[in-house]
Short mmCIF file of N, CA and C in Angstrom, two decimals:
data_model
loop_
_atom_site.label_atom_id
_atom_site.label_comp_id
_atom_site.label_asym_id
_atom_site.label_seq_id
_atom_site.Cartn_x
_atom_site.Cartn_y
_atom_site.Cartn_z
N MET A 1 133.82 134.74 32.06
CA MET A 1 132.62 134.35 31.35
C MET A 1 132.02 133.12 32.02
N VAL A 2 130.73 133.13 32.22
CA VAL A 2 130.02 132.03 32.86
C VAL A 2 129.22 131.28 31.82
N ALA A 3 129.41 129.98 31.73
CA ALA A 3 128.63 129.16 30.82
C ALA A 3 127.24 128.95 31.42
N LEU A 4 126.22 129.26 30.64
CA LEU A 4 124.84 129.13 31.11
C LEU A 4 124.18 127.85 30.65
N GLY A 5 124.81 127.13 29.74
CA GLY A 5 124.23 125.89 29.26
C GLY A 5 123.02 126.09 28.37
N LEU A 6 122.92 127.24 27.73
CA LEU A 6 121.78 127.52 26.86
C LEU A 6 122.06 127.07 25.44
N GLN A 7 121.06 126.56 24.78
CA GLN A 7 121.13 126.23 23.37
C GLN A 7 120.24 127.22 22.64
N ILE A 8 120.75 127.77 21.56
CA ILE A 8 119.94 128.72 20.80
C ILE A 8 119.79 128.24 19.36
N ARG A 9 118.80 128.76 18.69
CA ARG A 9 118.60 128.54 17.26
C ARG A 9 118.12 129.87 16.69
N ALA A 10 118.34 130.06 15.40
CA ALA A 10 117.96 131.33 14.79
C ALA A 10 117.43 131.12 13.39
N GLY A 11 116.57 132.02 12.98
CA GLY A 11 116.05 132.08 11.62
C GLY A 11 116.30 133.47 11.07
N VAL A 12 116.84 133.55 9.85
CA VAL A 12 117.18 134.84 9.26
C VAL A 12 116.43 134.99 7.93
N HIS A 13 115.79 136.12 7.78
CA HIS A 13 115.09 136.47 6.55
C HIS A 13 115.24 137.98 6.40
N THR A 14 115.09 138.47 5.22
CA THR A 14 115.10 139.91 5.03
C THR A 14 113.83 140.35 4.32
N GLY A 15 113.32 141.47 4.72
CA GLY A 15 112.10 142.00 4.14
C GLY A 15 111.63 143.20 4.93
N GLU A 16 110.54 143.77 4.49
CA GLU A 16 110.00 144.94 5.17
C GLU A 16 109.28 144.54 6.45
N ILE A 17 109.44 145.37 7.46
CA ILE A 17 108.75 145.15 8.73
C ILE A 17 107.93 146.40 9.06
N GLU A 18 107.04 146.22 10.00
CA GLU A 18 106.25 147.34 10.52
C GLU A 18 106.62 147.50 11.99
N GLU A 19 106.90 148.73 12.39
CA GLU A 19 107.21 148.97 13.79
C GLU A 19 105.93 149.12 14.60
N ALA A 20 105.86 148.41 15.70
CA ALA A 20 104.77 148.54 16.66
C ALA A 20 105.36 149.26 17.88
N PRO A 21 104.56 149.69 18.82
CA PRO A 21 105.10 150.45 19.96
C PRO A 21 106.28 149.77 20.67
N ASP A 22 106.19 148.48 20.94
CA ASP A 22 107.26 147.78 21.63
C ASP A 22 107.73 146.54 20.90
N ASP A 23 107.52 146.48 19.59
CA ASP A 23 107.81 145.26 18.86
C ASP A 23 107.93 145.58 17.37
N VAL A 24 108.19 144.56 16.60
CA VAL A 24 108.12 144.66 15.14
C VAL A 24 107.15 143.59 14.66
N GLN A 25 106.56 143.82 13.51
CA GLN A 25 105.59 142.86 12.98
C GLN A 25 105.64 142.90 11.47
N GLY A 26 104.93 142.00 10.86
CA GLY A 26 104.87 141.93 9.41
C GLY A 26 105.26 140.55 8.91
N ILE A 27 105.08 140.33 7.62
CA ILE A 27 105.31 139.01 7.03
C ILE A 27 106.77 138.57 7.17
N ALA A 28 107.71 139.50 7.07
CA ALA A 28 109.13 139.14 7.20
C ALA A 28 109.43 138.59 8.59
N VAL A 29 108.80 139.13 9.60
CA VAL A 29 108.98 138.65 10.98
C VAL A 29 108.42 137.23 11.10
N HIS A 30 107.26 137.00 10.52
CA HIS A 30 106.64 135.67 10.58
C HIS A 30 107.48 134.64 9.83
N ILE A 31 108.02 135.01 8.68
CA ILE A 31 108.87 134.09 7.92
C ILE A 31 110.10 133.72 8.73
N ALA A 32 110.77 134.71 9.33
CA ALA A 32 111.96 134.42 10.14
C ALA A 32 111.61 133.51 11.32
N ALA A 33 110.48 133.74 11.94
CA ALA A 33 110.06 132.90 13.08
C ALA A 33 109.80 131.46 12.63
N ARG A 34 109.18 131.29 11.49
CA ARG A 34 108.91 129.94 10.99
C ARG A 34 110.20 129.23 10.62
N ILE A 35 111.14 129.97 10.04
CA ILE A 35 112.44 129.37 9.71
C ILE A 35 113.16 128.96 10.99
N ALA A 36 113.16 129.83 12.00
CA ALA A 36 113.81 129.51 13.27
C ALA A 36 113.19 128.27 13.92
N SER A 37 111.89 128.10 13.77
CA SER A 37 111.23 126.95 14.40
C SER A 37 111.68 125.62 13.78
N GLN A 38 112.20 125.67 12.56
CA GLN A 38 112.67 124.45 11.90
C GLN A 38 114.12 124.10 12.24
N ALA A 39 114.86 125.07 12.74
CA ALA A 39 116.27 124.86 13.07
C ALA A 39 116.40 124.06 14.36
N ALA A 40 117.45 123.27 14.44
CA ALA A 40 117.75 122.54 15.67
C ALA A 40 118.62 123.43 16.57
N ASP A 41 118.78 123.03 17.81
CA ASP A 41 119.64 123.79 18.72
C ASP A 41 121.03 123.96 18.10
N GLY A 42 121.55 125.17 18.14
CA GLY A 42 122.88 125.46 17.61
C GLY A 42 122.91 125.76 16.12
N GLU A 43 121.75 125.74 15.46
CA GLU A 43 121.71 126.00 14.02
C GLU A 43 121.17 127.39 13.72
N ILE A 44 121.61 127.93 12.59
CA ILE A 44 121.08 129.17 12.04
C ILE A 44 120.58 128.85 10.65
N TRP A 45 119.29 128.96 10.44
CA TRP A 45 118.71 128.73 9.12
C TRP A 45 118.39 130.07 8.48
N VAL A 46 118.53 130.15 7.18
CA VAL A 46 118.23 131.38 6.45
C VAL A 46 117.23 131.07 5.34
N SER A 47 116.47 132.08 4.96
CA SER A 47 115.54 131.91 3.84
C SER A 47 116.32 131.95 2.53
N SER A 48 115.66 131.58 1.46
CA SER A 48 116.32 131.60 0.15
C SER A 48 116.65 133.01 -0.31
N THR A 49 116.11 134.01 0.33
CA THR A 49 116.39 135.41 0.00
C THR A 49 117.79 135.83 0.46
N VAL A 50 118.27 135.29 1.54
CA VAL A 50 119.49 135.77 2.18
C VAL A 50 120.78 135.49 1.40
N PRO A 51 121.04 134.29 0.90
CA PRO A 51 122.33 134.04 0.23
C PRO A 51 122.63 135.00 -0.92
N GLY A 52 121.64 135.35 -1.70
CA GLY A 52 121.86 136.26 -2.82
C GLY A 52 122.25 137.66 -2.38
N LEU A 53 121.86 138.02 -1.17
CA LEU A 53 122.17 139.36 -0.67
C LEU A 53 123.54 139.46 -0.02
N VAL A 54 124.16 138.32 0.27
CA VAL A 54 125.47 138.35 0.93
C VAL A 54 126.58 137.79 0.05
N VAL A 55 126.34 137.73 -1.26
CA VAL A 55 127.36 137.24 -2.20
C VAL A 55 128.63 138.07 -2.01
N GLY A 56 129.76 137.40 -1.95
CA GLY A 56 131.04 138.07 -1.77
C GLY A 56 131.44 138.28 -0.32
N SER A 57 130.57 137.90 0.61
CA SER A 57 130.86 138.11 2.03
C SER A 57 131.74 137.02 2.61
N GLY A 58 131.86 135.91 1.93
CA GLY A 58 132.61 134.78 2.46
C GLY A 58 131.76 133.83 3.27
N LEU A 59 130.49 134.15 3.47
CA LEU A 59 129.61 133.24 4.18
C LEU A 59 129.30 132.04 3.30
N GLU A 60 129.21 130.87 3.89
CA GLU A 60 128.89 129.66 3.16
C GLU A 60 127.61 129.07 3.70
N PHE A 61 126.81 128.54 2.82
CA PHE A 61 125.51 127.98 3.18
C PHE A 61 125.43 126.53 2.72
N GLU A 62 124.70 125.72 3.49
CA GLU A 62 124.44 124.34 3.12
C GLU A 62 122.94 124.18 2.89
N PRO A 63 122.55 123.49 1.83
CA PRO A 63 121.12 123.29 1.61
C PRO A 63 120.54 122.36 2.67
N ARG A 64 119.30 122.59 3.04
CA ARG A 64 118.62 121.74 4.03
C ARG A 64 117.35 121.23 3.43
#
């Protein structure tokens, strides 16, 4: 494995999307993108919709 020195951030939201020929679009995509833009390198931010959907999974969330 080669270390590339990349830092990533992610935004997670759930909702309906619309398929485009080579992409996806819709309000859920925009919400996830806005959430990702607020995260710092190495962070994964989720919308308030996500924790309720993963109850019992063992995932833990911190408020921001």
